[in-house]
Amino acid sequence: MNLEDWKSQIKRGTLAYCILLMIRKKARYGYEIMSELESSPVLAAKESTIYPLLRRLLKDELLSSYWQETAEGLPPRKYYTLTEEGKICLDAMSAEWEKLLQAIALIDK
């Protein structure tokens, strides 16, 4: 087994969950999400990963978006928020995540 492949699979599978967790707290724009993920070397992801994932979450109706002007005269930013379906999905994902952690803890005893 290639450790890098395994790490990539784990990361890919948790990025959507992490993004939904971040957006649950407050509306965020893409670069802000990417910057926050970069603060963790384990979760850091490139634009080519984050933006397609955000588009997929929009398509799946877990997120909604809106454009907001910036005070600094920069181009408007696209902010993402959780939909009701997104909140339900996130709650289910959190429950599954807890089950997974508990199962791993039992195996690791």
JSON list of C-alpha atoms in Angstrom, two decimals:
[
{"chain": "A", "resi": 1, "resn": "MET", "atom": "CA", "xyz": [0.00, 0.00, 0.00]},
{"chain": "A", "resi": 2, "resn": "ASN", "atom": "CA", "xyz": [1.24, 3.43, -0.93]},
{"chain": "A", "resi": 3, "resn": "LEU", "atom": "CA", "xyz": [0.98, 5.77, 2.08]},
{"chain": "A", "resi": 4, "resn": "GLU", "atom": "CA", "xyz": [0.59, 8.88, -0.09]},
{"chain": "A", "resi": 5, "resn": "ASP", "atom": "CA", "xyz": [-2.35, 7.33, -1.96]},
{"chain": "A", "resi": 6, "resn": "TRP", "atom": "CA", "xyz": [-3.99, 6.39, 1.32]},
{"chain": "A", "resi": 7, "resn": "LYS", "atom": "CA", "xyz": [-3.50, 9.90, 2.74]},
{"chain": "A", "resi": 8, "resn": "SER", "atom": "CA", "xyz": [-4.96, 11.40, -0.44]},
{"chain": "A", "resi": 9, "resn": "GLN", "atom": "CA", "xyz": [-8.06, 9.19, -0.20]},
{"chain": "A", "resi": 10, "resn": "ILE", "atom": "CA", "xyz": [-8.60, 10.08, 3.46]},
{"chain": "A", "resi": 11, "resn": "LYS", "atom": "CA", "xyz": [-8.20, 13.79, 2.74]},
{"chain": "A", "resi": 12, "resn": "ARG", "atom": "CA", "xyz": [-10.50, 13.73, -0.28]},
{"chain": "A", "resi": 13, "resn": "GLY", "atom": "CA", "xyz": [-13.17, 11.99, 1.76]},
{"chain": "A", "resi": 14, "resn": "THR", "atom": "CA", "xyz": [-13.08, 14.52, 4.60]},
{"chain": "A", "resi": 15, "resn": "LEU", "atom": "CA", "xyz": [-12.75, 17.85, 2.73]},
{"chain": "A", "resi": 16, "resn": "ALA", "atom": "CA", "xyz": [-16.48, 18.14, 1.97]},
{"chain": "A", "resi": 17, "resn": "TYR", "atom": "CA", "xyz": [-17.26, 17.44, 5.63]},
{"chain": "A", "resi": 18, "resn": "CYS", "atom": "CA", "xyz": [-14.74, 20.04, 6.81]},
{"chain": "A", "resi": 19, "resn": "ILE", "atom": "CA", "xyz": [-16.06, 22.66, 4.38]},
{"chain": "A", "resi": 20, "resn": "LEU", "atom": "CA", "xyz": [-19.63, 22.09, 5.55]},
{"chain": "A", "resi": 21, "resn": "LEU", "atom": "CA", "xyz": [-18.46, 22.42, 9.17]},
{"chain": "A", "resi": 22, "resn": "MET", "atom": "CA", "xyz": [-16.73, 25.71, 8.37]},
{"chain": "A", "resi": 23, "resn": "ILE", "atom": "CA", "xyz": [-19.73, 27.15, 6.53]},
{"chain": "A", "resi": 24, "resn": "ARG", "atom": "CA", "xyz": [-22.12, 26.10, 9.31]},
{"chain": "A", "resi": 25, "resn": "LYS", "atom": "CA", "xyz": [-20.44, 28.64, 11.60]},
{"chain": "A", "resi": 26, "resn": "LYS", "atom": "CA", "xyz": [-20.74, 31.54, 9.13]},
{"chain": "A", "resi": 27, "resn": "ALA", "atom": "CA", "xyz": [-21.05, 32.30, 5.42]},
{"chain": "A", "resi": 28, "resn": "ARG", "atom": "CA", "xyz": [-17.66, 32.11, 3.72]},
{"chain": "A", "resi": 29, "resn": "TYR", "atom": "CA", "xyz": [-16.16, 32.78, 0.31]},
{"chain": "A", "resi": 30, "resn": "GLY", "atom": "CA", "xyz": [-13.92, 30.36, -1.57]},
{"chain": "A", "resi": 31, "resn": "TYR", "atom": "CA", "xyz": [-10.55, 31.96, -0.90]},
{"chain": "A", "resi": 32, "resn": "GLU", "atom": "CA", "xyz": [-11.41, 32.28, 2.80]},
{"chain": "A", "resi": 33, "resn": "ILE", "atom": "CA", "xyz": [-12.20, 28.56, 2.93]},
{"chain": "A", "resi": 34, "resn": "MET", "atom": "CA", "xyz": [-8.98, 27.71, 1.14]},
{"chain": "A", "resi": 35, "resn": "SER", "atom": "CA", "xyz": [-6.92, 29.96, 3.47]},
{"chain": "A", "resi": 36, "resn": "GLU", "atom": "CA", "xyz": [-8.40, 28.42, 6.59]},
{"chain": "A", "resi": 37, "resn": "LEU", "atom": "CA", "xyz": [-7.74, 24.91, 5.30]},
{"chain": "A", "resi": 38, "resn": "GLU", "atom": "CA", "xyz": [-4.15, 25.93, 4.51]},
{"chain": "A", "resi": 39, "resn": "SER", "atom": "CA", "xyz": [-3.60, 26.70, 8.21]},
{"chain": "A", "resi": 40, "resn": "SER", "atom": "CA", "xyz": [-3.63, 22.92, 8.66]},
{"chain": "A", "resi": 41, "resn": "PRO", "atom": "CA", "xyz": [-0.92, 21.20, 6.62]},
{"chain": "A", "resi": 42, "resn": "VAL", "atom": "CA", "xyz": [-3.03, 18.03, 6.63]},
{"chain": "A", "resi": 43, "resn": "LEU", "atom": "CA", "xyz": [-6.14, 19.70, 5.14]},
{"chain": "A", "resi": 44, "resn": "ALA", "atom": "CA", "xyz": [-4.52, 22.21, 2.79]},
{"chain": "A", "resi": 45, "resn": "ALA", "atom": "CA", "xyz": [-6.01, 21.98, -0.69]},
{"chain": "A", "resi": 46, "resn": "LYS", "atom": "CA", "xyz": [-5.53, 23.80, -3.96]},
{"chain": "A", "resi": 47, "resn": "GLU", "atom": "CA", "xyz": [-8.06, 25.90, -5.88]},
{"chain": "A", "resi": 48, "resn": "SER", "atom": "CA", "xyz": [-8.36, 23.05, -8.35]},
{"chain": "A", "resi": 49, "resn": "THR", "atom": "CA", "xyz": [-9.78, 20.94, -5.51]},
{"chain": "A", "resi": 50, "resn": "ILE", "atom": "CA", "xyz": [-11.80, 23.46, -3.48]},
{"chain": "A", "resi": 51, "resn": "TYR", "atom": "CA", "xyz": [-13.77, 25.23, -6.22]},
{"chain": "A", "resi": 52, "resn": "PRO", "atom": "CA", "xyz": [-15.00, 22.06, -7.98]},
{"chain": "A", "resi": 53, "resn": "LEU", "atom": "CA", "xyz": [-15.99, 20.70, -4.56]},
{"chain": "A", "resi": 54, "resn": "LEU", "atom": "CA", "xyz": [-17.94, 23.88, -3.79]},
{"chain": "A", "resi": 55, "resn": "ARG", "atom": "CA", "xyz": [-19.68, 23.61, -7.18]},
{"chain": "A", "resi": 56, "resn": "ARG", "atom": "CA", "xyz": [-20.60, 19.99, -6.45]},
{"chain": "A", "resi": 57, "resn": "LEU", "atom": "CA", "xyz": [-22.00, 20.92, -3.03]},
{"chain": "A", "resi": 58, "resn": "LEU", "atom": "CA", "xyz": [-24.06, 23.66, -4.72]},
{"chain": "A", "resi": 59, "resn": "LYS", "atom": "CA", "xyz": [-25.29, 21.19, -7.36]},
{"chain": "A", "resi": 60, "resn": "ASP", "atom": "CA", "xyz": [-26.20, 18.72, -4.61]},
{"chain": "A", "resi": 61, "resn": "GLU", "atom": "CA", "xyz": [-28.16, 21.58, -2.96]},
{"chain": "A", "resi": 62, "resn": "LEU", "atom": "CA", "xyz": [-26.19, 21.33, 0.28]},
{"chain": "A", "resi": 63, "resn": "LEU", "atom": "CA", "xyz": [-25.00, 24.91, -0.21]},
{"chain": "A", "resi": 64, "resn": "SER", "atom": "CA", "xyz": [-26.49, 28.08, -1.59]},
{"chain": "A", "resi": 65, "resn": "SER", "atom": "CA", "xyz": [-24.49, 31.12, -2.66]},
{"chain": "A", "resi": 66, "resn": "TYR", "atom": "CA", "xyz": [-24.77, 34.85, -3.07]},
{"chain": "A", "resi": 67, "resn": "TRP", "atom": "CA", "xyz": [-22.52, 37.64, -4.32]},
{"chain": "A", "resi": 68, "resn": "GLN", "atom": "CA", "xyz": [-21.45, 40.46, -2.04]},
{"chain": "A", "resi": 69, "resn": "GLU", "atom": "CA", "xyz": [-19.61, 43.65, -2.88]},
{"chain": "A", "resi": 70, "resn": "THR", "atom": "CA", "xyz": [-16.39, 44.34, -0.97]},
{"chain": "A", "resi": 71, "resn": "ALA", "atom": "CA", "xyz": [-15.66, 47.58, 0.86]},
{"chain": "A", "resi": 72, "resn": "GLU", "atom": "CA", "xyz": [-12.13, 47.70, -0.52]},
{"chain": "A", "resi": 73, "resn": "GLY", "atom": "CA", "xyz": [-13.26, 48.14, -4.12]},
{"chain": "A", "resi": 74, "resn": "LEU", "atom": "CA", "xyz": [-12.21, 44.60, -5.00]},
{"chain": "A", "resi": 75, "resn": "PRO", "atom": "CA", "xyz": [-14.41, 42.42, -7.19]},
{"chain": "A", "resi": 76, "resn": "PRO", "atom": "CA", "xyz": [-17.51, 41.00, -5.45]},
{"chain": "A", "resi": 77, "resn": "ARG", "atom": "CA", "xyz": [-17.09, 37.75, -3.54]},
{"chain": "A", "resi": 78, "resn": "LYS", "atom": "CA", "xyz": [-19.26, 34.67, -3.81]},
{"chain": "A", "resi": 79, "resn": "TYR", "atom": "CA", "xyz": [-20.33, 33.59, -0.33]},
{"chain": "A", "resi": 80, "resn": "TYR", "atom": "CA", "xyz": [-21.58, 30.11, 0.51]},
{"chain": "A", "resi": 81, "resn": "THR", "atom": "CA", "xyz": [-24.14, 29.17, 3.15]},
{"chain": "A", "resi": 82, "resn": "LEU", "atom": "CA", "xyz": [-25.69, 25.87, 4.23]},
{"chain": "A", "resi": 83, "resn": "THR", "atom": "CA", "xyz": [-29.14, 25.03, 2.96]},
{"chain": "A", "resi": 84, "resn": "GLU", "atom": "CA", "xyz": [-31.63, 23.18, 5.16]},
{"chain": "A", "resi": 85, "resn": "GLU", "atom": "CA", "xyz": [-30.68, 20.02, 3.26]},
{"chain": "A", "resi": 86, "resn": "GLY", "atom": "CA", "xyz": [-27.02, 20.85, 3.92]},
{"chain": "A", "resi": 87, "resn": "LYS", "atom": "CA", "xyz": [-27.68, 21.15, 7.67]},
{"chain": "A", "resi": 88, "resn": "ILE", "atom": "CA", "xyz": [-29.44, 17.78, 7.69]},
{"chain": "A", "resi": 89, "resn": "CYS", "atom": "CA", "xyz": [-26.61, 16.19, 5.70]},
{"chain": "A", "resi": 90, "resn": "LEU", "atom": "CA", "xyz": [-23.97, 17.72, 7.98]},
{"chain": "A", "resi": 91, "resn": "ASP", "atom": "CA", "xyz": [-25.74, 16.39, 11.08]},
{"chain": "A", "resi": 92, "resn": "ALA", "atom": "CA", "xyz": [-25.81, 12.92, 9.49]},
{"chain": "A", "resi": 93, "resn": "MET", "atom": "CA", "xyz": [-22.14, 13.18, 8.48]},
{"chain": "A", "resi": 94, "resn": "SER", "atom": "CA", "xyz": [-21.21, 14.24, 12.03]},
{"chain": "A", "resi": 95, "resn": "ALA", "atom": "CA", "xyz": [-23.05, 11.25, 13.47]},
{"chain": "A", "resi": 96, "resn": "GLU", "atom": "CA", "xyz": [-21.25, 8.91, 11.04]},
{"chain": "A", "resi": 97, "resn": "TRP", "atom": "CA", "xyz": [-17.90, 10.55, 11.84]},
{"chain": "A", "resi": 98, "resn": "GLU", "atom": "CA", "xyz": [-18.45, 9.93, 15.56]},
{"chain": "A", "resi": 99, "resn": "LYS", "atom": "CA", "xyz": [-19.37, 6.29, 14.89]},
{"chain": "A", "resi": 100, "resn": "LEU", "atom": "CA", "xyz": [-16.20, 5.88, 12.85]},
{"chain": "A", "resi": 101, "resn": "LEU", "atom": "CA", "xyz": [-14.02, 7.41, 15.58]},
{"chain": "A", "resi": 102, "resn": "GLN", "atom": "CA", "xyz": [-15.64, 5.17, 18.20]},
{"chain": "A", "resi": 103, "resn": "ALA", "atom": "CA", "xyz": [-15.15, 2.07, 16.05]},
{"chain": "A", "resi": 104, "resn": "ILE", "atom": "CA", "xyz": [-11.49, 2.92, 15.49]},
{"chain": "A", "resi": 105, "resn": "ALA", "atom": "CA", "xyz": [-11.02, 3.52, 19.23]},
{"chain": "A", "resi": 106, "resn": "LEU", "atom": "CA", "xyz": [-12.48, 0.09, 19.99]},
{"chain": "A", "resi": 107, "resn": "ILE", "atom": "CA", "xyz": [-10.18, -1.60, 17.49]},
{"chain": "A", "resi": 108, "resn": "ASP", "atom": "CA", "xyz": [-7.15, 0.29, 18.81]},
{"chain": "A", "resi": 109, "resn": "LYS", "atom": "CA", "xyz": [-7.58, -0.91, 22.40]}
]
